[in-house]
mmCIF file of C-alpha atoms and ligand atoms in Angstrom:
data_model
loop_
_atom_site.group_PDB
_atom_site.id
_atom_site.type_symbol
_atom_site.label_atom_id
_atom_site.label_comp_id
_atom_site.label_asym_id
_atom_site.label_seq_id
_atom_site.Cartn_x
_atom_site.Cartn_y
_atom_site.Cartn_z
ATOM 1 C CA LEU A 300 102.783 112.563 79.918
ATOM 2 C CA PRO A 301 104.120 111.048 83.124
ATOM 3 C CA ALA A 302 104.613 107.293 83.234
ATOM 4 C CA ARG A 303 101.849 105.290 84.888
ATOM 5 C CA LYS A 304 101.743 101.931 86.544
ATOM 6 C CA LEU A 305 98.416 100.100 86.137
ATOM 7 C CA LEU A 306 97.075 98.234 89.155
ATOM 8 C CA THR A 307 93.832 96.528 90.092
ATOM 9 C CA LEU A 308 91.852 96.426 93.314
ATOM 10 C CA VAL A 309 88.821 94.187 93.908
ATOM 11 C CA ILE A 310 86.375 94.666 96.773
ATOM 12 C CA ILE A 311 83.892 91.875 97.481
ATOM 13 C CA HIS A 312 80.613 92.996 99.106
ATOM 14 C CA HIS A 313 78.433 90.053 100.040
ATOM 15 C CA GLU A 314 75.521 89.766 102.496
ATOM 16 C CA GLU A 315 76.303 93.204 103.979
ATOM 17 C CA LYS A 316 79.931 92.317 104.615
ATOM 18 C CA VAL A 317 83.109 93.354 102.872
ATOM 19 C CA LEU A 318 86.026 90.991 102.311
ATOM 20 C CA LEU A 319 89.407 92.556 103.028
ATOM 21 C CA GLY A 320 92.835 91.020 103.245
ATOM 22 C CA MET A 321 95.583 91.855 105.715
ATOM 23 C CA LYS A 322 98.563 92.324 103.410
ATOM 24 C CA LYS A 323 101.438 90.152 104.595
ATOM 25 C CA ARG A 324 104.187 91.349 102.256
ATOM 26 C CA GLY A 325 105.234 94.054 99.817
ATOM 27 C CA PHE A 326 103.532 97.365 99.211
ATOM 28 C CA GLY A 327 100.934 98.137 101.885
ATOM 29 C CA LYS A 328 102.143 95.438 104.296
ATOM 30 C CA GLY A 329 100.229 95.674 107.599
ATOM 31 C CA TYR A 330 97.178 97.279 105.977
ATOM 32 C CA TYR A 331 93.809 95.771 105.202
ATOM 33 C CA ASN A 332 93.221 96.076 101.519
ATOM 34 C CA GLY A 333 91.150 94.788 98.669
ATOM 35 C CA PHE A 334 92.765 92.176 96.424
ATOM 36 C CA GLY A 335 94.808 93.164 93.420
ATOM 37 C CA GLY A 336 98.135 93.903 91.883
ATOM 38 C CA LYS A 337 99.989 94.895 88.782
ATOM 39 C CA VAL A 338 98.550 94.427 85.308
ATOM 40 C CA GLU A 339 100.918 92.162 83.375
ATOM 41 C CA LYS A 340 101.903 92.292 79.722
ATOM 42 C CA GLY A 341 99.328 90.661 77.443
ATOM 43 C CA GLU A 342 96.358 90.806 79.806
ATOM 44 C CA THR A 343 93.508 93.280 80.061
ATOM 45 C CA ILE A 344 92.888 95.205 83.262
ATOM 46 C CA GLU A 345 89.788 93.050 83.906
ATOM 47 C CA GLU A 346 91.817 89.848 83.397
ATOM 48 C CA ALA A 347 94.442 91.114 85.819
ATOM 49 C CA ALA A 348 91.778 91.946 88.406
ATOM 50 C CA ALA A 349 90.268 88.446 88.169
ATOM 51 C CA ARG A 350 93.682 86.771 88.270
ATOM 52 C CA GLU A 351 94.946 88.740 91.268
ATOM 53 C CA LEU A 352 91.712 88.069 93.168
ATOM 54 C CA GLU A 353 92.112 84.318 92.589
ATOM 55 C CA GLU A 354 95.828 84.321 93.435
ATOM 56 C CA GLU A 355 95.416 86.330 96.625
ATOM 57 C CA SER A 356 92.116 85.023 98.047
ATOM 58 C CA GLY A 357 91.279 81.789 96.210
ATOM 59 C CA VAL A 358 87.866 83.010 95.019
ATOM 60 C CA THR A 359 86.562 83.512 91.479
ATOM 61 C CA ALA A 360 84.384 86.549 90.816
ATOM 62 C CA THR A 361 81.283 86.003 88.702
ATOM 63 C CA ASP A 362 79.956 89.587 88.493
ATOM 64 C CA MET A 363 82.924 91.957 88.475
ATOM 65 C CA GLU A 364 82.056 95.579 87.661
ATOM 66 C CA LYS A 365 84.553 98.432 87.224
ATOM 67 C CA ARG A 366 83.515 101.274 89.501
ATOM 68 C CA GLY A 367 86.447 103.602 90.011
ATOM 69 C CA ILE A 368 89.831 104.855 88.910
ATOM 70 C CA LEU A 369 92.190 106.200 91.562
ATOM 71 C CA THR A 370 95.420 107.957 90.635
ATOM 72 C CA PHE A 371 98.164 108.093 93.248
ATOM 73 C CA HIS A 372 100.912 110.697 93.161
ATOM 74 C CA PHE A 373 103.905 109.970 95.401
ATOM 75 C CA ASP A 374 106.491 112.637 96.123
ATOM 76 C CA ASN A 375 109.230 109.989 96.101
ATOM 77 C CA ASP A 376 108.197 108.262 92.835
ATOM 78 C CA PRO A 377 107.751 110.017 89.471
ATOM 79 C CA VAL A 378 105.540 107.150 88.250
ATOM 80 C CA LEU A 379 101.798 107.632 88.775
ATOM 81 C CA TRP A 380 99.866 104.648 90.099
ATOM 82 C CA GLU A 381 96.540 104.173 88.376
ATOM 83 C CA VAL A 382 94.398 101.795 90.399
ATOM 84 C CA HIS A 383 91.267 100.378 88.734
ATOM 85 C CA VAL A 384 88.690 99.485 91.374
ATOM 86 C CA PHE A 385 86.234 96.635 90.804
ATOM 87 C CA TYR A 386 83.118 95.723 92.770
ATOM 88 C CA VAL A 387 82.041 92.113 93.206
ATOM 89 C CA THR A 388 78.918 90.709 94.882
ATOM 90 C CA LYS A 389 78.965 87.143 93.495
ATOM 91 C CA PHE A 390 81.805 84.676 93.547
ATOM 92 C CA LEU A 391 82.705 80.994 93.660
ATOM 93 C CA GLY A 392 84.795 79.351 96.367
ATOM 94 C CA ASP A 393 85.673 80.258 99.939
ATOM 95 C CA PRO A 394 88.394 82.796 100.663
ATOM 96 C CA TYR A 395 91.544 81.309 102.177
ATOM 97 C CA GLU A 396 94.801 82.718 103.453
ATOM 98 C CA THR A 397 97.580 82.996 100.884
ATOM 99 C CA GLU A 398 101.243 84.016 101.060
ATOM 100 C CA GLU A 399 100.208 87.578 100.334
ATOM 101 C CA MET A 400 96.907 88.077 102.187
ATOM 102 C CA ALA A 401 94.945 86.931 105.254
ATOM 103 C CA PRO A 402 91.251 87.500 104.428
ATOM 104 C CA SER A 403 88.477 88.556 106.852
ATOM 105 C CA TRP A 404 84.875 89.692 106.497
ATOM 106 C CA PHE A 405 83.876 93.077 107.992
ATOM 107 C CA SER A 406 80.466 94.648 108.456
ATOM 108 C CA VAL A 407 80.289 97.927 106.574
ATOM 109 C CA ALA A 408 80.067 99.795 109.904
ATOM 110 C CA ASP A 409 83.267 98.076 111.120
ATOM 111 C CA ILE A 410 85.561 98.553 108.141
ATOM 112 C CA PRO A 411 88.992 99.027 109.820
ATOM 113 C CA TYR A 412 89.884 102.360 108.229
ATOM 114 C CA ASP A 413 92.534 102.982 110.920
ATOM 115 C CA THR A 414 94.502 100.054 109.492
ATOM 116 C CA MET A 415 93.962 100.920 105.823
ATOM 117 C CA TRP A 416 95.351 103.310 103.251
ATOM 118 C CA ALA A 417 94.455 106.901 104.148
ATOM 119 C CA ASP A 418 92.457 107.392 100.954
ATOM 120 C CA ASP A 419 90.154 104.440 101.579
ATOM 121 C CA PRO A 420 87.570 106.192 103.832
ATOM 122 C CA LEU A 421 87.198 108.813 101.090
ATOM 123 C CA TRP A 422 85.957 106.416 98.406
ATOM 124 C CA TYR A 423 84.724 103.166 100.030
ATOM 125 C CA PRO A 424 81.437 104.896 100.950
ATOM 126 C CA LEU A 425 80.933 105.770 97.260
ATOM 127 C CA LEU A 426 81.770 102.228 96.193
ATOM 128 C CA LEU A 427 79.440 100.672 98.761
ATOM 129 C CA THR A 428 76.498 102.896 97.786
ATOM 130 C CA GLY A 429 76.580 102.028 94.106
ATOM 131 C CA GLN A 430 78.481 105.038 92.740
ATOM 132 C CA ARG A 431 81.244 105.420 90.166
ATOM 133 C CA PHE A 432 84.155 107.685 90.955
ATOM 134 C CA LYS A 433 87.526 109.075 89.953
ATOM 135 C CA GLY A 434 90.058 110.450 92.380
ATOM 136 C CA ASP A 435 93.559 111.852 92.659
ATOM 137 C CA PHE A 436 95.535 111.387 95.871
ATOM 138 C CA PHE A 437 98.850 112.998 96.747
ATOM 139 C CA PHE A 438 101.107 111.210 99.236
ATOM 140 C CA THR A 439 104.356 112.197 100.916
ATOM 141 C CA ASN A 440 106.661 109.660 102.561
ATOM 142 C CA THR A 441 104.632 106.903 100.868
ATOM 143 C CA THR A 442 101.805 106.839 103.423
ATOM 144 C CA THR A 443 100.878 110.433 104.376
ATOM 145 C CA LEU A 444 97.916 111.733 102.377
ATOM 146 C CA THR A 445 98.457 115.480 101.879
ATOM 147 C CA SER A 446 95.732 116.394 99.388
ATOM 148 C CA HIS A 447 93.125 114.858 97.164
ATOM 149 C CA SER A 448 90.233 115.437 94.815
ATOM 150 C CA ILE A 449 87.470 112.960 94.186
ATOM 151 C CA GLY A 450 84.338 113.057 92.100
ATOM 152 C CA VAL A 451 81.385 110.896 91.212
ATOM 153 C CA VAL A 452 81.262 110.169 87.474
ATOM 154 C CA GLU A 453 78.734 108.669 85.029
ATOM 155 C CA SER A 454 81.099 105.994 83.746
ATOM 156 C CA VAL A 455 84.656 104.787 84.315
HETATM 157 P P1 6U4 B 681 103.678 91.152 93.902
HETATM 158 O O1 6U4 B 681 103.945 91.222 95.378
HETATM 159 O O2 6U4 B 681 104.868 91.433 93.052
HETATM 160 O O3 6U4 B 681 102.856 89.951 93.480
HETATM 161 P P2 6U4 B 681 101.367 92.601 93.032
HETATM 162 O O4 6U4 B 681 100.394 91.732 93.757
HETATM 163 O O5 6U4 B 681 101.383 92.556 91.528
HETATM 164 O O6 6U4 B 681 102.794 92.447 93.629
HETATM 165 P P3 6U4 B 681 100.910 94.808 94.783
HETATM 166 O O7 6U4 B 681 100.261 93.878 95.750
HETATM 167 O O8 6U4 B 681 102.148 95.508 95.175
HETATM 168 O O9 6U4 B 681 101.092 94.125 93.385
HETATM 169 O O10 6U4 B 681 99.841 95.899 94.340
HETATM 170 C C1 6U4 B 681 99.458 96.883 95.224
HETATM 171 C C2 6U4 B 681 98.006 96.715 95.584
HETATM 172 O O11 6U4 B 681 97.680 97.731 96.513
HETATM 173 C C3 6U4 B 681 97.023 96.883 94.429
HETATM 174 O O12 6U4 B 681 95.928 95.997 94.643
HETATM 175 C C4 6U4 B 681 96.505 98.285 94.559
HETATM 176 C C5 6U4 B 681 96.545 98.460 96.040
HETATM 177 N N1 6U4 B 681 96.702 99.840 96.464
HETATM 178 C C6 6U4 B 681 97.736 100.648 96.175
HETATM 179 N N2 6U4 B 681 97.569 101.850 96.749
HETATM 180 C C7 6U4 B 681 96.381 101.781 97.426
HETATM 181 C C8 6U4 B 681 95.669 102.674 98.219
HETATM 182 N N3 6U4 B 681 96.134 103.900 98.455
HETATM 183 N N4 6U4 B 681 94.494 102.278 98.743
HETATM 184 C C9 6U4 B 681 94.071 101.040 98.557
HETATM 185 N N5 6U4 B 681 94.726 100.140 97.796
HETATM 186 C C10 6U4 B 681 95.853 100.517 97.252
HETATM 187 O O13 6U4 B 681 93.010 100.692 99.085
HETATM 188 NA NA1 NA B 682 98.852 92.282 95.291
HETATM 189 NA NA1 NA B 683 99.931 89.542 93.614
#
């Protein structure tokens, strides 16, 4: 089996708005993204998702629900990226800017897909309408999406 890197991604959906962060450094710099990062040794995927959300936005989720698994295949990296997507509607604290992310709220109709990963418009609509999903996305040159498959599933 190919090696996989486990990552988390948390999307907060509150009062008809979605919280996204402009990534200021590292992978995906210059894109709006949910909050997340690598799962570390000794923590569960859920623990990593909660920790990364707090580190990158300052808020604590109180109703995190796993809703999707996205697998990314890069032509320039033999390691698959398995991103576990979590949906949050309740949280404590106010988002603030961190070294990694500058947060903003967007109406669902104004999600800035032009400044996001190319796969995002393919699955955010599923996430925001209560569905569970699994997808595979194939990228060349890190950012060009060349093919994909995505399906709604019963459980993730
Ligand atoms: P450092 O900078 O070492 O703290 P870390 O925060 O652990 O890194 P990072 O930010 O590089 O990890 O993780 C990448 C983030 O980008 C994860 O939240 C998953 C997310 N991500 C990766 N590919 C994505 C994609 N195609 N669409 C998307 N989010 C993606 O919406
Ligand atoms: Na991160
Ligand atoms: Na991080």
